[in-house]
Amino acid sequence: MRDAYFDQLDSIVDDLVAMTHEVQTAVSRSTRALLTASAEVAERVVSDDADVDAARERIEARCFELLALQQPVATDLRMLVAALRMVADLERMGDLSVHVAKVARLRVPDVAIPDELVPTIERMAAVAERMVGQAASVIAGRDVAAALALEESDDEMDQLRRSSFRRMLADDWPYGVEPAVDIALLGRYYERIADHAVSLARRVVYLVTGETAPAEL
């Protein structure tokens, strides 16, 4: 009986990792839709978000079932509490990917980003996607050192967003209001994806150590 219980706990971790990879795919596809002005790819991101939502519901249901039937304590309890918080982060990351895709879809057949801002947005997207992948590895390995290191990538994201704002607020910004709004929104979406990746990592620190990381997101 206890072996089945521990198998269920392990399977929840496996499902969290799988859900994280789903989100990473959503980030990648939404960026592709944005940079190529592809309505088809954007629509796929929007429609596939239902799978992310369903994954959250499945994982939550299993966590609540174990909480009710097994009354876990110590590390097992922390794992289930952390899992419930992680799925909320992951669902929100999926939603943010949908927001990126919707910006892309709104501007089709044009690319929403002025040419000179493309490298900045590409880099923000790459950092966000990498951080989601790192979060999956942190969850799978319960790696505290890797979790703490993830925040260094978040620093780069913050710098990129500040850079994009400086360009938009410059006196010689030539593109008008609409592209400025798009860039501001896209920067916020990618920044929040990165923030949620950091939040996932901090929840792993809590799971392993029982201590809450400072500046919880």
PDB file of C-alpha atoms in Angstrom:
ATOM      1  CA  MET A   1       0.000   0.000   0.000  1.00  0.00           C
ATOM      2  CA  ARG A   2       2.780   2.402   0.906  1.00  0.00           C
ATOM      3  CA  ASP A   3       4.622   1.533  -2.313  1.00  0.00           C
ATOM      4  CA  ALA A   4       1.535   2.597  -4.279  1.00  0.00           C
ATOM      5  CA  TYR A   5       1.415   5.829  -2.297  1.00  0.00           C
ATOM      6  CA  PHE A   6       5.029   6.673  -3.074  1.00  0.00           C
ATOM      7  CA  ASP A   7       4.476   5.766  -6.721  1.00  0.00           C
ATOM      8  CA  GLN A   8       1.631   8.283  -6.787  1.00  0.00           C
ATOM      9  CA  LEU A   9       3.869  10.970  -5.309  1.00  0.00           C
ATOM     10  CA  ASP A  10       6.546  10.256  -7.911  1.00  0.00           C
ATOM     11  CA  SER A  11       4.001  10.320 -10.719  1.00  0.00           C
ATOM     12  CA  ILE A  12       2.859  13.781  -9.632  1.00  0.00           C
ATOM     13  CA  VAL A  13       6.441  15.015  -9.977  1.00  0.00           C
ATOM     14  CA  ASP A  14       6.652  13.366 -13.407  1.00  0.00           C
ATOM     15  CA  ASP A  15       3.429  15.091 -14.453  1.00  0.00           C
ATOM     16  CA  LEU A  16       4.746  18.450 -13.241  1.00  0.00           C
ATOM     17  CA  VAL A  17       7.845  17.994 -15.390  1.00  0.00           C
ATOM     18  CA  ALA A  18       5.709  17.033 -18.383  1.00  0.00           C
ATOM     19  CA  MET A  19       3.475  20.063 -17.840  1.00  0.00           C
ATOM     20  CA  THR A  20       6.544  22.304 -17.659  1.00  0.00           C
ATOM     21  CA  HIS A  21       7.707  20.973 -21.027  1.00  0.00           C
ATOM     22  CA  GLU A  22       4.241  21.680 -22.459  1.00  0.00           C
ATOM     23  CA  VAL A  23       4.588  25.273 -21.298  1.00  0.00           C
ATOM     24  CA  GLN A  24       8.087  25.494 -22.780  1.00  0.00           C
ATOM     25  CA  THR A  25       6.644  24.389 -26.132  1.00  0.00           C
ATOM     26  CA  ALA A  26       3.927  27.036 -25.839  1.00  0.00           C
ATOM     27  CA  VAL A  27       6.533  29.738 -25.214  1.00  0.00           C
ATOM     28  CA  SER A  28       8.542  28.584 -28.223  1.00  0.00           C
ATOM     29  CA  ARG A  29       5.546  28.443 -30.549  1.00  0.00           C
ATOM     30  CA  SER A  30       4.137  31.786 -29.453  1.00  0.00           C
ATOM     31  CA  THR A  31       7.508  33.384 -30.192  1.00  0.00           C
ATOM     32  CA  ARG A  32       7.597  31.738 -33.606  1.00  0.00           C
ATOM     33  CA  ALA A  33       4.117  33.066 -34.324  1.00  0.00           C
ATOM     34  CA  LEU A  34       5.252  36.520 -33.240  1.00  0.00           C
ATOM     35  CA  LEU A  35       8.429  36.636 -35.307  1.00  0.00           C
ATOM     36  CA  THR A  36       6.936  35.096 -38.452  1.00  0.00           C
ATOM     37  CA  ALA A  37       3.467  36.666 -38.277  1.00  0.00           C
ATOM     38  CA  SER A  38       1.949  33.191 -38.462  1.00  0.00           C
ATOM     39  CA  ALA A  39      -1.756  33.124 -37.662  1.00  0.00           C
ATOM     40  CA  GLU A  40      -1.720  29.318 -37.893  1.00  0.00           C
ATOM     41  CA  VAL A  41       0.960  28.911 -35.223  1.00  0.00           C
ATOM     42  CA  ALA A  42      -0.710  31.524 -33.034  1.00  0.00           C
ATOM     43  CA  GLU A  43      -4.027  29.657 -33.244  1.00  0.00           C
ATOM     44  CA  ARG A  44      -2.308  26.429 -32.246  1.00  0.00           C
ATOM     45  CA  VAL A  45      -0.879  28.057 -29.121  1.00  0.00           C
ATOM     46  CA  VAL A  46      -4.338  29.330 -28.197  1.00  0.00           C
ATOM     47  CA  SER A  47      -6.058  25.987 -28.781  1.00  0.00           C
ATOM     48  CA  ASP A  48      -3.343  23.905 -27.070  1.00  0.00           C
ATOM     49  CA  ASP A  49      -3.699  25.949 -23.890  1.00  0.00           C
ATOM     50  CA  ALA A  50      -6.685  23.746 -23.063  1.00  0.00           C
ATOM     51  CA  ASP A  51      -4.204  20.880 -22.591  1.00  0.00           C
ATOM     52  CA  VAL A  52      -2.242  22.918 -20.038  1.00  0.00           C
ATOM     53  CA  ASP A  53      -5.456  23.733 -18.182  1.00  0.00           C
ATOM     54  CA  ALA A  54      -6.463  20.064 -18.191  1.00  0.00           C
ATOM     55  CA  ALA A  55      -3.044  19.061 -16.837  1.00  0.00           C
ATOM     56  CA  ARG A  56      -3.496  21.468 -13.945  1.00  0.00           C
ATOM     57  CA  GLU A  57      -6.887  19.972 -13.133  1.00  0.00           C
ATOM     58  CA  ARG A  58      -5.541  16.408 -13.190  1.00  0.00           C
ATOM     59  CA  ILE A  59      -2.569  17.173 -10.977  1.00  0.00           C
ATOM     60  CA  GLU A  60      -4.669  19.175  -8.516  1.00  0.00           C
ATOM     61  CA  ALA A  61      -7.214  16.364  -8.259  1.00  0.00           C
ATOM     62  CA  ARG A  62      -4.517  13.811  -7.472  1.00  0.00           C
ATOM     63  CA  CYS A  63      -2.896  16.083  -4.886  1.00  0.00           C
ATOM     64  CA  PHE A  64      -6.201  16.678  -3.112  1.00  0.00           C
ATOM     65  CA  GLU A  65      -6.956  12.961  -3.180  1.00  0.00           C
ATOM     66  CA  LEU A  66      -3.641  12.115  -1.515  1.00  0.00           C
ATOM     67  CA  LEU A  67      -4.078  14.902   1.018  1.00  0.00           C
ATOM     68  CA  ALA A  68      -7.513  13.574   1.946  1.00  0.00           C
ATOM     69  CA  LEU A  69      -6.776   9.849   1.961  1.00  0.00           C
ATOM     70  CA  GLN A  70      -3.148   9.637   3.129  1.00  0.00           C
ATOM     71  CA  GLN A  71      -2.851  12.662   5.432  1.00  0.00           C
ATOM     72  CA  PRO A  72       0.843  13.139   4.553  1.00  0.00           C
ATOM     73  CA  VAL A  73       3.308  14.889   6.837  1.00  0.00           C
ATOM     74  CA  ALA A  74       6.802  16.403   6.602  1.00  0.00           C
ATOM     75  CA  THR A  75       8.407  16.136   3.134  1.00  0.00           C
ATOM     76  CA  ASP A  76       5.407  14.416   1.550  1.00  0.00           C
ATOM     77  CA  LEU A  77       3.101  17.198   2.697  1.00  0.00           C
ATOM     78  CA  ARG A  78       5.519  19.833   1.438  1.00  0.00           C
ATOM     79  CA  MET A  79       5.656  18.082  -1.919  1.00  0.00           C
ATOM     80  CA  LEU A  80       1.892  18.170  -2.361  1.00  0.00           C
ATOM     81  CA  VAL A  81       1.625  21.782  -1.212  1.00  0.00           C
ATOM     82  CA  ALA A  82       4.449  22.770  -3.566  1.00  0.00           C
ATOM     83  CA  ALA A  83       2.820  20.857  -6.429  1.00  0.00           C
ATOM     84  CA  LEU A  84      -0.469  22.693  -5.957  1.00  0.00           C
ATOM     85  CA  ARG A  85       1.374  26.002  -6.157  1.00  0.00           C
ATOM     86  CA  MET A  86       3.491  24.915  -9.110  1.00  0.00           C
ATOM     87  CA  VAL A  87       0.513  24.016 -11.277  1.00  0.00           C
ATOM     88  CA  ALA A  88      -0.892  27.491 -10.708  1.00  0.00           C
ATOM     89  CA  ASP A  89       2.413  29.004 -11.866  1.00  0.00           C
ATOM     90  CA  LEU A  90       2.503  26.715 -14.897  1.00  0.00           C
ATOM     91  CA  GLU A  91      -1.059  27.474 -15.930  1.00  0.00           C
ATOM     92  CA  ARG A  92      -0.316  31.179 -15.732  1.00  0.00           C
ATOM     93  CA  MET A  93       2.810  30.726 -17.878  1.00  0.00           C
ATOM     94  CA  GLY A  94       0.648  28.993 -20.463  1.00  0.00           C
ATOM     95  CA  ASP A  95      -1.788  31.913 -20.361  1.00  0.00           C
ATOM     96  CA  LEU A  96       1.077  34.363 -20.903  1.00  0.00           C
ATOM     97  CA  SER A  97       2.191  32.389 -23.951  1.00  0.00           C
ATOM     98  CA  VAL A  98      -1.362  32.725 -25.274  1.00  0.00           C
ATOM     99  CA  HIS A  99      -1.145  36.494 -24.756  1.00  0.00           C
ATOM    100  CA  VAL A 100       2.022  36.593 -26.875  1.00  0.00           C
ATOM    101  CA  ALA A 101       0.313  34.541 -29.574  1.00  0.00           C
ATOM    102  CA  LYS A 102      -2.692  36.870 -29.561  1.00  0.00           C
ATOM    103  CA  VAL A 103      -0.461  39.905 -30.114  1.00  0.00           C
ATOM    104  CA  ALA A 104       1.050  38.078 -33.087  1.00  0.00           C
ATOM    105  CA  ARG A 105      -2.395  37.144 -34.437  1.00  0.00           C
ATOM    106  CA  LEU A 106      -3.714  40.679 -34.048  1.00  0.00           C
ATOM    107  CA  ARG A 107      -0.995  42.142 -36.300  1.00  0.00           C
ATOM    108  CA  VAL A 108      -1.026  39.473 -39.044  1.00  0.00           C
ATOM    109  CA  PRO A 109       0.048  39.787 -41.858  1.00  0.00           C
ATOM    110  CA  ASP A 110       2.550  42.225 -40.320  1.00  0.00           C
ATOM    111  CA  VAL A 111       5.127  41.383 -37.691  1.00  0.00           C
ATOM    112  CA  ALA A 112       4.191  43.181 -34.481  1.00  0.00           C
ATOM    113  CA  ILE A 113       7.784  44.172 -33.660  1.00  0.00           C
ATOM    114  CA  PRO A 114       9.760  46.949 -35.401  1.00  0.00           C
ATOM    115  CA  ASP A 115      12.907  45.567 -36.996  1.00  0.00           C
ATOM    116  CA  GLU A 116      15.294  47.279 -34.604  1.00  0.00           C
ATOM    117  CA  LEU A 117      13.533  45.715 -31.563  1.00  0.00           C
ATOM    118  CA  VAL A 118      13.510  42.189 -32.990  1.00  0.00           C
ATOM    119  CA  PRO A 119      16.903  41.225 -31.460  1.00  0.00           C
ATOM    120  CA  THR A 120      15.767  42.379 -28.011  1.00  0.00           C
ATOM    121  CA  ILE A 121      12.473  40.495 -28.162  1.00  0.00           C
ATOM    122  CA  GLU A 122      14.220  37.426 -29.580  1.00  0.00           C
ATOM    123  CA  ARG A 123      16.612  37.474 -26.654  1.00  0.00           C
ATOM    124  CA  MET A 124      13.823  37.940 -24.108  1.00  0.00           C
ATOM    125  CA  ALA A 125      11.976  35.002 -25.644  1.00  0.00           C
ATOM    126  CA  ALA A 126      15.110  32.849 -25.625  1.00  0.00           C
ATOM    127  CA  VAL A 127      15.784  33.642 -21.965  1.00  0.00           C
ATOM    128  CA  ALA A 128      12.172  32.879 -21.025  1.00  0.00           C
ATOM    129  CA  GLU A 129      12.163  29.578 -22.904  1.00  0.00           C
ATOM    130  CA  ARG A 130      15.511  28.566 -21.408  1.00  0.00           C
ATOM    131  CA  MET A 131      14.314  29.374 -17.896  1.00  0.00           C
ATOM    132  CA  VAL A 132      11.228  27.217 -18.324  1.00  0.00           C
ATOM    133  CA  GLY A 133      13.452  24.345 -19.451  1.00  0.00           C
ATOM    134  CA  GLN A 134      15.744  24.894 -16.475  1.00  0.00           C
ATOM    135  CA  ALA A 135      12.730  24.852 -14.174  1.00  0.00           C
ATOM    136  CA  ALA A 136      11.743  21.444 -15.553  1.00  0.00           C
ATOM    137  CA  SER A 137      15.218  20.115 -14.722  1.00  0.00           C
ATOM    138  CA  VAL A 138      15.070  21.654 -11.251  1.00  0.00           C
ATOM    139  CA  ILE A 139      11.730  19.949 -10.564  1.00  0.00           C
ATOM    140  CA  ALA A 140      12.838  16.589 -11.951  1.00  0.00           C
ATOM    141  CA  GLY A 141      16.085  16.559  -9.959  1.00  0.00           C
ATOM    142  CA  ARG A 142      14.907  18.555  -6.938  1.00  0.00           C
ATOM    143  CA  ASP A 143      18.140  20.444  -7.461  1.00  0.00           C
ATOM    144  CA  VAL A 144      18.472  23.283  -4.954  1.00  0.00           C
ATOM    145  CA  ALA A 145      21.738  24.628  -6.414  1.00  0.00           C
ATOM    146  CA  ALA A 146      20.213  24.815  -9.901  1.00  0.00           C
ATOM    147  CA  ALA A 147      17.105  26.429  -8.439  1.00  0.00           C
ATOM    148  CA  LEU A 148      19.144  29.193  -6.864  1.00  0.00           C
ATOM    149  CA  ALA A 149      21.174  29.680 -10.056  1.00  0.00           C
ATOM    150  CA  LEU A 150      17.995  30.192 -12.085  1.00  0.00           C
ATOM    151  CA  GLU A 151      17.598  33.674 -10.649  1.00  0.00           C
ATOM    152  CA  GLU A 152      20.692  34.846 -12.523  1.00  0.00           C
ATOM    153  CA  SER A 153      18.793  34.386 -15.796  1.00  0.00           C
ATOM    154  CA  ASP A 154      15.973  36.492 -14.373  1.00  0.00           C
ATOM    155  CA  ASP A 155      18.437  39.352 -13.903  1.00  0.00           C
ATOM    156  CA  GLU A 156      19.179  39.271 -17.640  1.00  0.00           C
ATOM    157  CA  MET A 157      15.451  39.396 -18.394  1.00  0.00           C
ATOM    158  CA  ASP A 158      15.048  42.477 -16.220  1.00  0.00           C
ATOM    159  CA  GLN A 159      17.908  44.187 -18.047  1.00  0.00           C
ATOM    160  CA  LEU A 160      16.381  43.399 -21.438  1.00  0.00           C
ATOM    161  CA  ARG A 161      13.031  44.810 -20.435  1.00  0.00           C
ATOM    162  CA  ARG A 162      14.615  48.011 -19.164  1.00  0.00           C
ATOM    163  CA  SER A 163      16.469  48.304 -22.475  1.00  0.00           C
ATOM    164  CA  SER A 164      13.245  47.987 -24.464  1.00  0.00           C
ATOM    165  CA  PHE A 165      11.585  50.648 -22.324  1.00  0.00           C
ATOM    166  CA  ARG A 166      14.463  53.055 -22.793  1.00  0.00           C
ATOM    167  CA  ARG A 167      14.130  52.697 -26.558  1.00  0.00           C
ATOM    168  CA  MET A 168      10.357  53.230 -26.503  1.00  0.00           C
ATOM    169  CA  LEU A 169      10.651  56.318 -24.333  1.00  0.00           C
ATOM    170  CA  ALA A 170      13.435  57.886 -26.405  1.00  0.00           C
ATOM    171  CA  ASP A 171      12.658  61.176 -28.112  1.00  0.00           C
ATOM    172  CA  ASP A 172      13.485  59.692 -31.522  1.00  0.00           C
ATOM    173  CA  TRP A 173      11.045  56.728 -31.275  1.00  0.00           C
ATOM    174  CA  PRO A 174       9.601  56.729 -34.830  1.00  0.00           C
ATOM    175  CA  TYR A 175       7.008  53.940 -34.763  1.00  0.00           C
ATOM    176  CA  GLY A 176       4.030  55.496 -33.036  1.00  0.00           C
ATOM    177  CA  VAL A 177       1.802  54.359 -30.198  1.00  0.00           C
ATOM    178  CA  GLU A 178       0.582  50.949 -31.406  1.00  0.00           C
ATOM    179  CA  PRO A 179       4.009  49.273 -31.718  1.00  0.00           C
ATOM    180  CA  ALA A 180       5.046  50.848 -28.413  1.00  0.00           C
ATOM    181  CA  VAL A 181       2.043  49.264 -26.703  1.00  0.00           C
ATOM    182  CA  ASP A 182       2.819  45.893 -28.303  1.00  0.00           C
ATOM    183  CA  ILE A 183       6.457  46.028 -27.187  1.00  0.00           C
ATOM    184  CA  ALA A 184       5.449  47.035 -23.650  1.00  0.00           C
ATOM    185  CA  LEU A 185       2.970  44.157 -23.417  1.00  0.00           C
ATOM    186  CA  LEU A 186       5.326  41.589 -24.915  1.00  0.00           C
ATOM    187  CA  GLY A 187       8.105  42.631 -22.550  1.00  0.00           C
ATOM    188  CA  ARG A 188       5.743  42.233 -19.626  1.00  0.00           C
ATOM    189  CA  TYR A 189       4.573  38.804 -20.789  1.00  0.00           C
ATOM    190  CA  TYR A 190       8.082  37.418 -21.186  1.00  0.00           C
ATOM    191  CA  GLU A 191       9.188  38.975 -17.917  1.00  0.00           C
ATOM    192  CA  ARG A 192       6.291  37.344 -16.078  1.00  0.00           C
ATOM    193  CA  ILE A 193       7.048  33.950 -17.647  1.00  0.00           C
ATOM    194  CA  ALA A 194      10.570  34.304 -16.257  1.00  0.00           C
ATOM    195  CA  ASP A 195       9.212  35.347 -12.859  1.00  0.00           C
ATOM    196  CA  HIS A 196       7.022  32.268 -12.702  1.00  0.00           C
ATOM    197  CA  ALA A 197      10.000  30.078 -13.621  1.00  0.00           C
ATOM    198  CA  VAL A 198      11.852  31.549 -10.646  1.00  0.00           C
ATOM    199  CA  SER A 199       8.787  30.904  -8.506  1.00  0.00           C
ATOM    200  CA  LEU A 200       8.822  27.240  -9.563  1.00  0.00           C
ATOM    201  CA  ALA A 201      12.477  26.993  -8.579  1.00  0.00           C
ATOM    202  CA  ARG A 202      11.801  28.549  -5.191  1.00  0.00           C
ATOM    203  CA  ARG A 203       9.063  26.042  -4.545  1.00  0.00           C
ATOM    204  CA  VAL A 204      11.590  23.262  -5.124  1.00  0.00           C
ATOM    205  CA  VAL A 205      13.852  24.904  -2.525  1.00  0.00           C
ATOM    206  CA  TYR A 206      10.891  24.844  -0.125  1.00  0.00           C
ATOM    207  CA  LEU A 207      10.178  21.215  -0.969  1.00  0.00           C
ATOM    208  CA  VAL A 208      13.745  20.061  -0.308  1.00  0.00           C
ATOM    209  CA  THR A 209      14.703  22.294   2.614  1.00  0.00           C
ATOM    210  CA  GLY A 210      11.398  23.227   4.216  1.00  0.00           C
ATOM    211  CA  GLU A 211      12.462  26.855   4.030  1.00  0.00           C
ATOM    212  CA  THR A 212      10.709  29.520   2.016  1.00  0.00           C
ATOM    213  CA  ALA A 213      13.052  31.467  -0.258  1.00  0.00           C
ATOM    214  CA  PRO A 214      13.165  35.234   0.278  1.00  0.00           C
ATOM    215  CA  ALA A 215      11.141  37.570  -1.905  1.00  0.00           C
ATOM    216  CA  GLU A 216       8.557  34.946  -2.783  1.00  0.00           C
ATOM    217  CA  LEU A 217       6.853  35.802  -6.079  1.00  0.00           C
TER     218      LEU A 217
END
